[in-house]
């Protein structure tokens, strides 16, 4: 029961209005400590209810009578604009019976309109690091009186190259009394460094380890001979599986566009989301999916980051994600807040070793599934090593040029050697399409 927490009655009223009955594990663990004013470092997957775990204590701190606002009192940093928008909505839902106002600052929106909003001084500011820094540098933003700072999806902010920006913004909140950092994964040395810099004697709550990932989600693999065969399997799944809404992940924009084209030709109502789409397209795609006008979304990782769409119960990895953490993020789209979900990865010969490394990383074995109507000839390696990898898969010559197979052989946790979707990340943040970069990058590097 939410009434177990020492939350203001107006917040409990909003919680009841939203039909939240039982707190999720992350809420049970984090809310009391956050209310005490502790610095927290929380490892919890997307979909665990972590937003409410920091928003409710934040609002509780800010509760008070209506008055002229003079200072921004809380700052929430997030990696992508969609996630920032969703967090704003969550804040607005929980603060509906209070006088607390929140504002949003992300890339892709009008700079001057944002500056005007900042002049009215919201109590809570929610945003992505790049644009917040631009507003700061333009003299439009004063964070000196921020009492509470939240870094959400901190691991992803680091992946996207925001470490310095985040630290600079945290430094601007010099008088803060409390900092909370959330990440879906335990992260690496970059995250440890950031934690040491921004948190004071934090309590570490590890609510979901990756191996407990989305327990409501069934995880399967289906082997395929090649991409055209994958398309047949995909078509079969979309036509025969029971689902409310599905998301199909690819590793590259080109592949996302290709699948999208195929699905449109097959008369599926679908949208495609990747970093080259402008903000209007992205909003439209997400709104249609939420309203149910469209049931299928084709997306690259970054474009789909932070999507919280109710009823999204099937995730298909057309391309296997390049790291275990990316897998966790993708599968986090489904089985949210205890709902059932299905995650299916399509695996060719070239994907096998990557898939088996991800299984090892997650300490899970995916269910092997065959569909007789679209069965191919590849059913997995003839012989596997103890690690689950194929025996005798020689690297091909093309591998040296950064072909996906090279990545596949490296395993999911060695991020540095992998062609990371850097440009896709930054593009998604700014809503721009740097064409020059696109030509110089190898096709799989998105
Ligand atoms: P999050 O992990 O914060 O993105 O939350 C995932 C989804 O679960 C959101 O749609 C929340 O509104 C919903 N949610 C969070 N906490 C609860 C709860 N205690 N009961 C029901 N739904 C919840």
GROMACS .gro file of C-alpha atoms and ligand atoms in nm:
model
  469
    1UNK     CA    1   0.000   0.000   0.000
    2UNK     CA    2   0.126   0.347  -0.082
    3UNK     CA    3  -0.015   0.479   0.247
    4UNK     CA    4   0.276   0.300   0.420
    5UNK     CA    5   0.498   0.585   0.295
    6UNK     CA    6   0.511   0.919   0.472
    7UNK     CA    7   0.383   1.099   0.163
    8UNK     CA    8   0.164   1.408   0.161
    9UNK     CA    9  -0.206   1.326   0.130
   10UNK     CA   10  -0.233   1.514  -0.200
   11UNK     CA   11   0.029   1.285  -0.346
   12UNK     CA   12  -0.144   0.976  -0.208
   13UNK     CA   13  -0.463   1.105  -0.368
   14UNK     CA   14  -0.287   1.126  -0.707
   15UNK     CA   15  -0.144   0.776  -0.660
   16UNK     CA   16  -0.495   0.646  -0.593
   17UNK     CA   17  -0.631   0.836  -0.891
   18UNK     CA   18  -0.373   0.660  -1.111
   19UNK     CA   19  -0.483   0.323  -0.976
   20UNK     CA   20  -0.142   0.240  -0.837
   21UNK     CA   21  -0.229  -0.006  -0.562
   22UNK     CA   22   0.086  -0.191  -0.463
   23UNK     CA   23   0.425  -0.020  -0.478
   24UNK     CA   24   0.674  -0.202  -0.700
   25UNK     CA   25   0.993  -0.341  -0.537
   26UNK     CA   26   1.201  -0.039  -0.638
   27UNK     CA   27   0.938   0.193  -0.492
   28UNK     CA   28   0.926  -0.003  -0.166
   29UNK     CA   29   1.304   0.009  -0.137
   30UNK     CA   30   1.374   0.363  -0.256
   31UNK     CA   31   1.086   0.585  -0.138
   32UNK     CA   32   1.152   0.568   0.240
   33UNK     CA   33   1.526   0.633   0.196
   34UNK     CA   34   1.462   0.912  -0.053
   35UNK     CA   35   1.217   1.071   0.190
   36UNK     CA   36   1.492   1.068   0.454
   37UNK     CA   37   1.702   1.277   0.217
   38UNK     CA   38   1.966   1.011   0.151
   39UNK     CA   39   2.177   1.010  -0.164
   40UNK     CA   40   2.082   0.698  -0.356
   41UNK     CA   41   2.230   0.491  -0.629
   42UNK     CA   42   1.963   0.261  -0.767
   43UNK     CA   43   2.010  -0.018  -1.016
   44UNK     CA   44   1.669  -0.093  -1.157
   45UNK     CA   45   1.554  -0.184  -1.502
   46UNK     CA   46   1.325   0.028  -1.715
   47UNK     CA   47   0.967  -0.070  -1.644
   48UNK     CA   48   1.032  -0.134  -1.276
   49UNK     CA   49   0.841   0.176  -1.167
   50UNK     CA   50   1.159   0.369  -1.088
   51UNK     CA   51   1.021   0.703  -1.210
   52UNK     CA   52   0.760   0.712  -0.934
   53UNK     CA   53   1.032   0.598  -0.691
   54UNK     CA   54   1.208   0.933  -0.730
   55UNK     CA   55   0.921   1.159  -0.840
   56UNK     CA   56   0.703   1.099  -0.533
   57UNK     CA   57   0.974   1.181  -0.274
   58UNK     CA   58   1.076   1.478  -0.488
   59UNK     CA   59   0.724   1.619  -0.491
   60UNK     CA   60   0.694   1.552  -0.120
   61UNK     CA   61   0.998   1.769  -0.059
   62UNK     CA   62   0.860   2.048  -0.275
   63UNK     CA   63   0.507   2.045  -0.131
   64UNK     CA   64   0.387   2.374   0.008
   65UNK     CA   65   0.142   2.658  -0.045
   66UNK     CA   66   0.107   2.839  -0.378
   67UNK     CA   67   0.363   3.115  -0.404
   68UNK     CA   68   0.563   3.308  -0.659
   69UNK     CA   69   0.838   3.084  -0.784
   70UNK     CA   70   1.187   3.226  -0.769
   71UNK     CA   71   1.409   2.920  -0.797
   72UNK     CA   72   1.431   2.592  -0.976
   73UNK     CA   73   1.434   2.348  -0.685
   74UNK     CA   74   1.477   2.013  -0.853
   75UNK     CA   75   1.650   1.896  -1.171
   76UNK     CA   76   1.600   1.563  -1.349
   77UNK     CA   77   1.853   1.471  -1.619
   78UNK     CA   78   1.772   1.201  -1.874
   79UNK     CA   79   1.942   1.074  -2.188
   80UNK     CA   80   1.669   1.122  -2.449
   81UNK     CA   81   1.386   1.357  -2.521
   82UNK     CA   82   1.122   1.084  -2.522
   83UNK     CA   83   1.225   0.976  -2.178
   84UNK     CA   84   1.222   1.339  -2.065
   85UNK     CA   85   0.872   1.387  -2.206
   86UNK     CA   86   0.748   1.073  -2.035
   87UNK     CA   87   0.900   1.181  -1.706
   88UNK     CA   88   0.731   1.519  -1.736
   89UNK     CA   89   0.398   1.343  -1.786
   90UNK     CA   90   0.461   1.126  -1.481
   91UNK     CA   91   0.550   1.435  -1.275
   92UNK     CA   92   0.235   1.612  -1.394
   93UNK     CA   93   0.018   1.314  -1.310
   94UNK     CA   94   0.156   1.289  -0.957
   95UNK     CA   95   0.151   1.665  -0.895
   96UNK     CA   96  -0.205   1.719  -1.024
   97UNK     CA   97  -0.339   1.809  -0.676
   98UNK     CA   98  -0.046   2.035  -0.587
   99UNK     CA   99   0.083   2.377  -0.694
  100UNK     CA  100   0.411   2.231  -0.817
  101UNK     CA  101   0.500   2.311  -1.178
  102UNK     CA  102   0.748   2.130  -1.399
  103UNK     CA  103   0.921   2.238  -1.719
  104UNK     CA  104   1.092   2.050  -2.002
  105UNK     CA  105   1.415   2.137  -2.185
  106UNK     CA  106   1.526   1.904  -2.465
  107UNK     CA  107   1.681   1.933  -2.807
  108UNK     CA  108   1.451   1.960  -3.107
  109UNK     CA  109   1.230   2.224  -2.945
  110UNK     CA  110   1.230   2.602  -2.987
  111UNK     CA  111   1.515   2.761  -2.789
  112UNK     CA  112   1.336   3.091  -2.728
  113UNK     CA  113   1.013   2.928  -2.618
  114UNK     CA  114   1.220   2.730  -2.370
  115UNK     CA  115   1.392   3.048  -2.249
  116UNK     CA  116   1.049   3.206  -2.191
  117UNK     CA  117   0.940   2.902  -1.993
  118UNK     CA  118   1.256   2.929  -1.783
  119UNK     CA  119   1.180   3.294  -1.703
  120UNK     CA  120   0.862   3.173  -1.532
  121UNK     CA  121   1.083   2.942  -1.321
  122UNK     CA  122   0.940   2.592  -1.288
  123UNK     CA  123   0.985   2.414  -0.952
  124UNK     CA  124   1.112   2.106  -1.131
  125UNK     CA  125   1.315   2.111  -1.449
  126UNK     CA  126   1.339   1.798  -1.661
  127UNK     CA  127   1.574   1.774  -1.955
  128UNK     CA  128   1.853   1.628  -2.162
  129UNK     CA  129   2.209   1.746  -2.088
  130UNK     CA  130   2.299   1.899  -2.425
  131UNK     CA  131   2.020   2.153  -2.450
  132UNK     CA  132   2.026   2.230  -2.078
  133UNK     CA  133   2.391   2.327  -2.113
  134UNK     CA  134   2.310   2.546  -2.412
  135UNK     CA  135   2.046   2.727  -2.207
  136UNK     CA  136   2.293   2.757  -1.922
  137UNK     CA  137   2.561   2.898  -2.149
  138UNK     CA  138   2.310   3.145  -2.291
  139UNK     CA  139   2.252   3.274  -1.937
  140UNK     CA  140   1.890   3.152  -1.928
  141UNK     CA  141   1.929   2.894  -1.655
  142UNK     CA  142   2.017   2.927  -1.288
  143UNK     CA  143   2.059   2.603  -1.098
  144UNK     CA  144   2.220   2.747  -0.786
  145UNK     CA  145   1.916   2.684  -0.566
  146UNK     CA  146   1.848   2.329  -0.683
  147UNK     CA  147   1.792   2.115  -0.373
  148UNK     CA  148   1.747   1.781  -0.540
  149UNK     CA  149   1.920   1.636  -0.844
  150UNK     CA  150   1.818   1.313  -1.019
  151UNK     CA  151   2.025   1.144  -1.288
  152UNK     CA  152   1.799   0.891  -1.457
  153UNK     CA  153   1.933   0.622  -1.692
  154UNK     CA  154   2.281   0.740  -1.598
  155UNK     CA  155   2.444   0.443  -1.772
  156UNK     CA  156   2.281   0.544  -2.098
  157UNK     CA  157   2.384   0.907  -2.057
  158UNK     CA  158   2.742   0.786  -2.029
  159UNK     CA  159   2.703   0.562  -2.335
  160UNK     CA  160   2.582   0.863  -2.526
  161UNK     CA  161   2.887   1.065  -2.433
  162UNK     CA  162   2.721   1.300  -2.183
  163UNK     CA  163   2.960   1.237  -1.890
  164UNK     CA  164   3.115   1.584  -1.898
  165UNK     CA  165   2.786   1.763  -1.956
  166UNK     CA  166   2.624   1.578  -1.666
  167UNK     CA  167   2.914   1.659  -1.435
  168UNK     CA  168   2.906   2.024  -1.536
  169UNK     CA  169   2.531   2.047  -1.470
  170UNK     CA  170   2.572   1.864  -1.137
  171UNK     CA  171   2.845   2.117  -1.050
  172UNK     CA  172   2.597   2.399  -1.120
  173UNK     CA  173   2.366   2.250  -0.856
  174UNK     CA  174   2.628   2.331  -0.596
  175UNK     CA  175   2.385   2.378  -0.307
  176UNK     CA  176   2.190   2.059  -0.355
  177UNK     CA  177   2.099   1.855  -0.051
  178UNK     CA  178   2.025   1.526  -0.221
  179UNK     CA  179   2.126   1.341  -0.537
  180UNK     CA  180   1.976   1.020  -0.674
  181UNK     CA  181   2.125   0.824  -0.960
  182UNK     CA  182   1.934   0.553  -1.144
  183UNK     CA  183   2.071   0.311  -1.398
  184UNK     CA  184   1.935   0.001  -1.565
  185UNK     CA  185   2.269  -0.176  -1.539
  186UNK     CA  186   2.548  -0.175  -1.284
  187UNK     CA  187   2.765  -0.005  -1.546
  188UNK     CA  188   3.144   0.006  -1.572
  189UNK     CA  189   3.426   0.231  -1.459
  190UNK     CA  190   3.264   0.537  -1.620
  191UNK     CA  191   2.959   0.499  -1.402
  192UNK     CA  192   3.170   0.436  -1.091
  193UNK     CA  193   3.359   0.756  -1.163
  194UNK     CA  194   3.041   0.954  -1.205
  195UNK     CA  195   2.899   0.808  -0.882
  196UNK     CA  196   3.213   0.909  -0.693
  197UNK     CA  197   3.188   1.261  -0.833
  198UNK     CA  198   2.820   1.337  -0.787
  199UNK     CA  199   2.692   1.126  -0.495
  200UNK     CA  200   2.773   1.166  -0.124
  201UNK     CA  201   2.790   0.844   0.074
  202UNK     CA  202   2.511   0.689  -0.134
  203UNK     CA  203   2.303   0.391  -0.036
  204UNK     CA  204   2.311   0.137  -0.319
  205UNK     CA  205   1.983  -0.032  -0.398
  206UNK     CA  206   2.005  -0.311  -0.649
  207UNK     CA  207   1.650  -0.400  -0.713
  208UNK     CA  208   1.676  -0.601  -1.029
  209UNK     CA  209   1.996  -0.763  -1.136
  210UNK     CA  210   2.015  -0.818  -1.509
  211UNK     CA  211   1.973  -1.190  -1.459
  212UNK     CA  212   1.626  -1.127  -1.320
  213UNK     CA  213   1.546  -0.923  -1.627
  214UNK     CA  214   1.178  -0.879  -1.708
  215UNK     CA  215   1.060  -1.195  -1.542
  216UNK     CA  216   0.721  -1.150  -1.704
  217UNK     CA  217   0.880  -1.170  -2.048
  218UNK     CA  218   0.930  -1.498  -2.232
  219UNK     CA  219   1.256  -1.491  -2.426
  220UNK     CA  220   1.295  -1.697  -2.741
  221UNK     CA  221   1.525  -1.733  -3.038
  222UNK     CA  222   1.433  -1.846  -3.385
  223UNK     CA  223   1.713  -1.943  -3.623
  224UNK     CA  224   1.712  -1.808  -3.976
  225UNK     CA  225   1.921  -1.866  -4.289
  226UNK     CA  226   1.969  -1.502  -4.391
  227UNK     CA  227   1.798  -1.165  -4.375
  228UNK     CA  228   1.536  -1.247  -4.637
  229UNK     CA  229   1.445  -1.555  -4.438
  230UNK     CA  230   1.431  -1.339  -4.124
  231UNK     CA  231   1.178  -1.123  -4.306
  232UNK     CA  232   0.961  -1.429  -4.371
  233UNK     CA  233   0.979  -1.531  -4.007
  234UNK     CA  234   0.896  -1.175  -3.903
  235UNK     CA  235   0.595  -1.168  -4.131
  236UNK     CA  236   0.475  -1.500  -3.989
  237UNK     CA  237   0.513  -1.374  -3.632
  238UNK     CA  238   0.327  -1.052  -3.699
  239UNK     CA  239   0.047  -1.242  -3.868
  240UNK     CA  240   0.018  -1.529  -3.619
  241UNK     CA  241   0.133  -1.421  -3.274
  242UNK     CA  242  -0.112  -1.279  -3.025
  243UNK     CA  243  -0.001  -0.930  -2.928
  244UNK     CA  244  -0.142  -0.587  -2.867
  245UNK     CA  245   0.161  -0.391  -2.988
  246UNK     CA  246   0.497  -0.495  -3.122
  247UNK     CA  247   0.833  -0.331  -3.165
  248UNK     CA  248   1.093  -0.457  -3.412
  249UNK     CA  249   1.453  -0.363  -3.345
  250UNK     CA  250   1.726  -0.331  -3.606
  251UNK     CA  251   2.086  -0.222  -3.559
  252UNK     CA  252   2.093   0.020  -3.849
  253UNK     CA  253   1.871   0.287  -3.993
  254UNK     CA  254   1.900   0.131  -4.335
  255UNK     CA  255   1.763  -0.197  -4.206
  256UNK     CA  256   1.487  -0.020  -4.012
  257UNK     CA  257   1.379   0.157  -4.331
  258UNK     CA  258   1.395  -0.166  -4.528
  259UNK     CA  259   1.178  -0.360  -4.282
  260UNK     CA  260   0.940  -0.068  -4.262
  261UNK     CA  261   0.906  -0.068  -4.641
  262UNK     CA  262   0.839  -0.443  -4.645
  263UNK     CA  263   0.572  -0.415  -4.378
  264UNK     CA  264   0.401  -0.125  -4.551
  265UNK     CA  265   0.398  -0.330  -4.871
  266UNK     CA  266   0.229  -0.609  -4.674
  267UNK     CA  267  -0.028  -0.350  -4.562
  268UNK     CA  268   0.068  -0.343  -4.198
  269UNK     CA  269   0.001  -0.017  -4.021
  270UNK     CA  270   0.344   0.069  -3.894
  271UNK     CA  271   0.589   0.347  -3.815
  272UNK     CA  272   0.966   0.365  -3.826
  273UNK     CA  273   1.173   0.551  -3.566
  274UNK     CA  274   1.541   0.625  -3.603
  275UNK     CA  275   1.777   0.913  -3.554
  276UNK     CA  276   1.713   1.060  -3.895
  277UNK     CA  277   1.346   1.117  -3.822
  278UNK     CA  278   1.264   1.465  -3.706
  279UNK     CA  279   1.091   1.541  -3.379
  280UNK     CA  280   0.747   1.575  -3.539
  281UNK     CA  281   0.767   1.228  -3.696
  282UNK     CA  282   0.885   1.082  -3.370
  283UNK     CA  283   0.602   1.237  -3.171
  284UNK     CA  284   0.349   1.123  -3.427
  285UNK     CA  285   0.484   0.767  -3.427
  286UNK     CA  286   0.478   0.742  -3.049
  287UNK     CA  287   0.133   0.902  -3.016
  288UNK     CA  288  -0.020   0.672  -3.277
  289UNK     CA  289   0.134   0.371  -3.110
  290UNK     CA  290   0.005   0.482  -2.771
  291UNK     CA  291  -0.344   0.546  -2.903
  292UNK     CA  292  -0.342   0.210  -3.079
  293UNK     CA  293  -0.389   0.342  -3.434
  294UNK     CA  294  -0.060   0.174  -3.514
  295UNK     CA  295   0.037  -0.160  -3.362
  296UNK     CA  296   0.387  -0.204  -3.497
  297UNK     CA  297   0.696   0.010  -3.462
  298UNK     CA  298   1.029  -0.051  -3.634
  299UNK     CA  299   1.313   0.117  -3.446
  300UNK     CA  300   1.683   0.142  -3.377
  301UNK     CA  301   1.801   0.129  -3.016
  302UNK     CA  302   1.845   0.494  -2.942
  303UNK     CA  303   1.525   0.602  -3.110
  304UNK     CA  304   1.327   0.367  -2.889
  305UNK     CA  305   1.508   0.453  -2.570
  306UNK     CA  306   1.274   0.524  -2.282
  307UNK     CA  307   0.959   0.441  -2.474
  308UNK     CA  308   0.687   0.354  -2.230
  309UNK     CA  309   0.391   0.235  -2.431
  310UNK     CA  310   0.117   0.047  -2.256
  311UNK     CA  311   0.034  -0.286  -2.414
  312UNK     CA  312   0.370  -0.322  -2.585
  313UNK     CA  313   0.392  -0.695  -2.539
  314UNK     CA  314   0.612  -0.823  -2.821
  315UNK     CA  315   0.972  -0.727  -2.896
  316UNK     CA  316   1.139  -0.875  -3.202
  317UNK     CA  317   1.514  -0.842  -3.242
  318UNK     CA  318   1.546  -0.855  -3.619
  319UNK     CA  319   1.913  -0.784  -3.556
  320UNK     CA  320   2.063  -0.909  -3.234
  321UNK     CA  321   2.168  -0.612  -3.019
  322UNK     CA  322   2.542  -0.564  -2.995
  323UNK     CA  323   2.572  -0.580  -2.618
  324UNK     CA  324   2.400  -0.750  -2.329
  325UNK     CA  325   2.304  -0.411  -2.189
  326UNK     CA  326   2.139  -0.311  -2.515
  327UNK     CA  327   1.947  -0.638  -2.501
  328UNK     CA  328   1.828  -0.552  -2.150
  329UNK     CA  329   1.720  -0.207  -2.265
  330UNK     CA  330   1.531  -0.345  -2.563
  331UNK     CA  331   1.353  -0.615  -2.369
  332UNK     CA  332   1.272  -0.356  -2.102
  333UNK     CA  333   1.014  -0.221  -2.349
  334UNK     CA  334   0.792  -0.517  -2.272
  335UNK     CA  335   0.672  -0.695  -1.960
  336UNK     CA  336   0.658  -0.355  -1.788
  337UNK     CA  337   0.522  -0.325  -1.435
  338UNK     CA  338   0.460  -0.697  -1.413
  339UNK     CA  339   0.279  -0.739  -1.747
  340UNK     CA  340   0.341  -1.044  -1.967
  341UNK     CA  341   0.563  -1.003  -2.269
  342UNK     CA  342   0.734  -1.194  -2.546
  343UNK     CA  343   1.084  -1.122  -2.676
  344UNK     CA  344   1.200  -1.303  -2.990
  345UNK     CA  345   1.547  -1.276  -3.142
  346UNK     CA  346   1.608  -1.387  -3.501
  347UNK     CA  347   1.944  -1.559  -3.523
  348UNK     CA  348   2.148  -1.640  -3.830
  349UNK     CA  349   2.483  -1.818  -3.838
  350UNK     CA  350   2.653  -1.479  -3.801
  351UNK     CA  351   2.444  -1.384  -3.495
  352UNK     CA  352   2.493  -1.707  -3.301
  353UNK     CA  353   2.801  -1.625  -3.098
  354UNK     CA  354   2.672  -1.282  -3.004
  355UNK     CA  355   2.345  -1.440  -2.893
  356UNK     CA  356   2.524  -1.701  -2.682
  357UNK     CA  357   2.745  -1.433  -2.520
  358UNK     CA  358   2.433  -1.240  -2.428
  359UNK     CA  359   2.282  -1.555  -2.278
  360UNK     CA  360   2.593  -1.598  -2.067
  361UNK     CA  361   2.593  -1.234  -1.966
  362UNK     CA  362   2.231  -1.259  -1.854
  363UNK     CA  363   2.280  -1.605  -1.707
  364UNK     CA  364   1.976  -1.717  -1.901
  365UNK     CA  365   1.910  -1.962  -2.177
  366UNK     CA  366   1.666  -1.841  -2.434
  367UNK     CA  367   1.398  -2.084  -2.545
  368UNK     CA  368   1.474  -2.233  -2.889
  369UNK     CA  369   1.167  -2.207  -3.103
  370UNK     CA  370   1.095  -2.347  -3.448
  371UNK     CA  371   0.806  -2.246  -3.668
  372UNK     CA  372   0.737  -2.526  -3.911
  373UNK     CA  373   0.566  -2.304  -4.169
  374UNK     CA  374   0.881  -2.094  -4.214
  375UNK     CA  375   1.152  -2.334  -4.106
  376UNK     CA  376   1.490  -2.282  -4.274
  377UNK     CA  377   1.792  -2.505  -4.295
  378UNK     CA  378   2.008  -2.333  -4.029
  379UNK     CA  379   1.925  -2.460  -3.682
  380UNK     CA  380   2.233  -2.349  -3.493
  381UNK     CA  381   2.596  -2.461  -3.495
  382UNK     CA  382   2.671  -2.831  -3.534
  383UNK     CA  383   2.895  -2.824  -3.230
  384UNK     CA  384   2.911  -2.574  -2.949
  385UNK     CA  385   3.182  -2.502  -2.694
  386UNK     CA  386   3.115  -2.504  -2.321
  387UNK     CA  387   3.056  -2.130  -2.353
  388UNK     CA  388   2.771  -2.195  -2.596
  389UNK     CA  389   2.965  -2.046  -2.888
  390UNK     CA  390   2.998  -2.228  -3.216
  391UNK     CA  391   3.303  -2.449  -3.264
  392UNK     CA  392   3.516  -2.366  -3.566
  393UNK     CA  393   3.351  -2.044  -3.679
  394UNK     CA  394   3.640  -1.874  -3.852
  395UNK     CA  395   3.646  -1.500  -3.883
  396UNK     CA  396   3.599  -1.399  -4.243
  397UNK     CA  397   3.819  -1.153  -4.425
  398UNK     CA  398   3.549  -0.888  -4.435
  399UNK     CA  399   3.552  -0.894  -4.055
  400UNK     CA  400   3.856  -0.670  -4.050
  401UNK     CA  401   3.650  -0.390  -4.198
  402UNK     CA  402   3.422  -0.382  -3.901
  403UNK     CA  403   3.167  -0.632  -4.025
  404UNK     CA  404   2.905  -0.733  -3.773
  405UNK     CA  405   3.052  -1.083  -3.745
  406UNK     CA  406   3.359  -0.940  -3.584
  407UNK     CA  407   3.142  -0.781  -3.322
  408UNK     CA  408   2.959  -1.107  -3.285
  409UNK     CA  409   3.272  -1.294  -3.195
  410UNK     CA  410   3.370  -1.039  -2.933
  411UNK     CA  411   3.082  -1.084  -2.694
  412UNK     CA  412   2.842  -0.839  -2.544
  413UNK     CA  413   3.032  -0.668  -2.266
  414UNK     CA  414   3.335  -0.544  -2.456
  415UNK     CA  415   3.187  -0.218  -2.560
  416UNK     CA  416   3.507  -0.052  -2.674
  417UNK     CA  417   3.568  -0.291  -2.959
  418UNK     CA  418   3.216  -0.268  -3.087
  419UNK     CA  419   3.091  -0.030  -3.351
  420UNK     CA  420   2.886   0.175  -3.113
  421UNK     CA  421   2.589   0.371  -3.243
  422UNK     CA  422   2.749   0.698  -3.143
  423UNK     CA  423   2.626   0.903  -3.432
  424UNK     CA  424   2.278   0.758  -3.397
  425UNK     CA  425   2.277   0.859  -3.031
  426UNK     CA  426   2.380   1.215  -3.092
  427UNK     CA  427   2.158   1.248  -3.390
  428UNK     CA  428   1.863   1.130  -3.190
  429UNK     CA  429   1.940   1.388  -2.928
  430UNK     CA  430   1.956   1.681  -3.163
  431UNK     CA  431   1.713   1.567  -3.425
  432UNK     CA  432   1.963   1.633  -3.700
  433UNK     CA  433   2.086   1.414  -3.978
  434UNK     CA  434   2.457   1.465  -4.033
  435UNK     CA  435   2.472   1.336  -4.387
  436UNK     CA  436   2.850   1.363  -4.410
  437UNK     CA  437   2.891   1.130  -4.119
  438UNK     CA  438   2.655   0.886  -4.276
  439UNK     CA  439   2.862   0.844  -4.588
  440UNK     CA  440   3.187   0.799  -4.406
  441UNK     CA  441   3.056   0.543  -4.161
  442UNK     CA  442   3.045   0.174  -4.242
  443UNK     CA  443   2.689   0.056  -4.288
  444UNK     CA  444   2.671  -0.136  -3.962
  445UNK     CA  445   2.802   0.142  -3.743
  446UNK     CA  446   2.470   0.311  -3.677
  447LIG     P1  447   0.894   0.319  -1.511
  447LIG     O1  448   0.985   0.205  -1.478
  447LIG     O2  449   0.905   0.428  -1.411
  447LIG     O3  450   0.914   0.366  -1.652
  447LIG     O4  451   0.742   0.268  -1.498
  447LIG     C1  452   0.686   0.175  -1.586
  447LIG     C2  453   0.534   0.184  -1.590
  447LIG     O5  454   0.476   0.128  -1.472
  447LIG     C3  455   0.479   0.326  -1.599
  447LIG     O6  456   0.378   0.327  -1.697
  447LIG     C4  457   0.422   0.354  -1.463
  447LIG     O7  458   0.315   0.446  -1.469
  447LIG     C5  459   0.378   0.216  -1.417
  447LIG     N1  460   0.385   0.199  -1.271
  447LIG     C6  461   0.485   0.241  -1.191
  447LIG     N2  462   0.461   0.208  -1.063
  447LIG     C7  463   0.344   0.142  -1.060
  447LIG     C8  464   0.265   0.083  -0.956
  447LIG     N3  465   0.304   0.083  -0.829
  447LIG     N4  466   0.148   0.026  -0.991
  447LIG     C9  467   0.108   0.025  -1.120
  447LIG     N5  468   0.177   0.078  -1.223
  447LIG    C10  469   0.294   0.136  -1.195
   0.00000   0.00000   0.00000
